[in-house]
PDB file of C-alpha atoms in Angstrom:
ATOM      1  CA  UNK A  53      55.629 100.735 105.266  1.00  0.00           C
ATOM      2  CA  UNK A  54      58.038  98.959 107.027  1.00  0.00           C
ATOM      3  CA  UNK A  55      59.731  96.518 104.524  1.00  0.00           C
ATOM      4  CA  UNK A  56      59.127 100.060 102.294  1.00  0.00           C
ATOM      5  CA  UNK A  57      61.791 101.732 104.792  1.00  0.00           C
ATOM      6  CA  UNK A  58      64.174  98.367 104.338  1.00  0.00           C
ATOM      7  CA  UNK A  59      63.944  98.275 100.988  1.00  0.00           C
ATOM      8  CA  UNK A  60      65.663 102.074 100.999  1.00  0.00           C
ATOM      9  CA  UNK A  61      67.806 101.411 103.117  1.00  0.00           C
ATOM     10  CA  UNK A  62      69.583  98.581 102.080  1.00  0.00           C
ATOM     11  CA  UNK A  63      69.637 100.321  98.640  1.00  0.00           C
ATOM     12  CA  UNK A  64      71.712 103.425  99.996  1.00  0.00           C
ATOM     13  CA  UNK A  65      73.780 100.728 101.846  1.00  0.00           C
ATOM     14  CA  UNK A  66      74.448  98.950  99.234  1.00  0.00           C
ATOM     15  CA  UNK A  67      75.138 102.155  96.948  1.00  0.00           C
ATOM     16  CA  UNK A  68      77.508 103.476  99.599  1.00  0.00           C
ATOM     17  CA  UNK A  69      79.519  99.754  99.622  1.00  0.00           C
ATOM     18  CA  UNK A  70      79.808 100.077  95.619  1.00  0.00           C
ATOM     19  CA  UNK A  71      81.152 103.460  95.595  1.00  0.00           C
ATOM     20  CA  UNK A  72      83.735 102.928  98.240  1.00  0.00           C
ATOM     21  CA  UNK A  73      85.052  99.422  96.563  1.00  0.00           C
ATOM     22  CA  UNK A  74      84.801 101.071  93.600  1.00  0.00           C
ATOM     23  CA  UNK A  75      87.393 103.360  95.326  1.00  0.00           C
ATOM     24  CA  UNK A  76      89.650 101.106  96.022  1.00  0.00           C
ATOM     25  CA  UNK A  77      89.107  99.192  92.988  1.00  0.00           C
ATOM     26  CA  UNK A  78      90.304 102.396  91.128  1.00  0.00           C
ATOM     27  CA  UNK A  79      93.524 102.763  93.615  1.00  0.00           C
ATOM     28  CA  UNK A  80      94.632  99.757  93.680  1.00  0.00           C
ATOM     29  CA  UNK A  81      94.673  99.734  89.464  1.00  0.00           C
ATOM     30  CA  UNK A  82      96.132 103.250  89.385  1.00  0.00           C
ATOM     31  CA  UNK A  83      98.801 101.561  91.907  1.00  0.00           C
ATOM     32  CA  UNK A  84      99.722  98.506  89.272  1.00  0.00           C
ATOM     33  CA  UNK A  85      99.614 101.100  86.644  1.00  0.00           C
ATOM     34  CA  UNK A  86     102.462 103.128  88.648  1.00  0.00           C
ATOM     35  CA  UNK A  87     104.372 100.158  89.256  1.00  0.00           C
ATOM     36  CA  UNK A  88     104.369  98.561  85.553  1.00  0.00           C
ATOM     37  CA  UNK A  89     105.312 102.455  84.654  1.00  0.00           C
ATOM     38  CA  UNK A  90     108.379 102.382  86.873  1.00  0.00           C
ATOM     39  CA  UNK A  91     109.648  98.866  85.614  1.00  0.00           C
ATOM     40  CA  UNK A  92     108.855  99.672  82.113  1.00  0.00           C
ATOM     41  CA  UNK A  93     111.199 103.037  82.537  1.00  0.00           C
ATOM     42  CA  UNK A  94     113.382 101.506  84.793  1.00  0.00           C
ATOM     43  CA  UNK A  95     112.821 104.394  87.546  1.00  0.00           C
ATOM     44  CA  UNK A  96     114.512 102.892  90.469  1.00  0.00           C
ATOM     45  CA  UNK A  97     113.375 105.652  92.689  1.00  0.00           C
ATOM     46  CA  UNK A  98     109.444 104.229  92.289  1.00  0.00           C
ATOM     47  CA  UNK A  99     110.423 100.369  92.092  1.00  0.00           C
ATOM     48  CA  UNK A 100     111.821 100.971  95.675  1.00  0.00           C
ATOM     49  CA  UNK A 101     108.926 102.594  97.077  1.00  0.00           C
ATOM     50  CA  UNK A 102     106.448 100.097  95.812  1.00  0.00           C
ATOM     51  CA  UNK A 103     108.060  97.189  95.891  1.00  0.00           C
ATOM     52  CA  UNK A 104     108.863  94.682  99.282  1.00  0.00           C
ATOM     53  CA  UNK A 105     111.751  93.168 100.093  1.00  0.00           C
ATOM     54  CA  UNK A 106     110.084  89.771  99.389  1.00  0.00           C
ATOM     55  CA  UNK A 107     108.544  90.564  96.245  1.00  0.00           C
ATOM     56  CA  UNK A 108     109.625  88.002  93.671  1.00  0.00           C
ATOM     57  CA  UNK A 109     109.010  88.933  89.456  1.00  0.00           C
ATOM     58  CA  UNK A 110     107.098  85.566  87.553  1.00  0.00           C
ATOM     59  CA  UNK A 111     108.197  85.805  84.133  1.00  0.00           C
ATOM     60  CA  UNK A 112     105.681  84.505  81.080  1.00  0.00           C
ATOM     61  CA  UNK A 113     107.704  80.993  80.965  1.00  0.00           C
ATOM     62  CA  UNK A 114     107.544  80.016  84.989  1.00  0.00           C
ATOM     63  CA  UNK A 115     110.991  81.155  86.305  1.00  0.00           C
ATOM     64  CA  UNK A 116     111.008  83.873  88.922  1.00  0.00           C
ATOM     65  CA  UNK A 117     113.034  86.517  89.535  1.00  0.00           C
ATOM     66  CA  UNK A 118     113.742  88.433  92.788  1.00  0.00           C
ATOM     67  CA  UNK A 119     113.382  91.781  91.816  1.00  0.00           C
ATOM     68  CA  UNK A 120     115.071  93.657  94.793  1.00  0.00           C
ATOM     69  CA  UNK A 121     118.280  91.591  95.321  1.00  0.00           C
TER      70      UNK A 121
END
């Protein structure tokens, strides 16, 4: 009975865990999705709210790119 009790609930731990990261898993996509939006339509408004001052662009061939400055 008692490993019975265990069992459930590390199962509805273990659910609740999933959802949340799946949670943040969804934000933080929806997030890079935002961002690649604002560069891709150059809305300057969004780049500055997203972006930090230290953030640095990596283009495909190696060089980088400070993006705010």
């Amino acid at each position: 009975m008692k490993t019975a009790t265990l069992v459930v609930f590390a199962a509805v731990f273990a659910c609740q865990f999933s959802l949340a990261q799946a949670t943040d898993e969804k934000d933080v996509l929806q997030f890079e999705r935002d961002a690649c939006k604002a560069f891709l339509d150059a809305d300057v408004a969004v780049l500055e709210r997203v972006l930090t001052p230290d953030f640095t662009l990596t283009l495909s061939n190696g060089e980088g790119e400070h993006a705010c400055g």
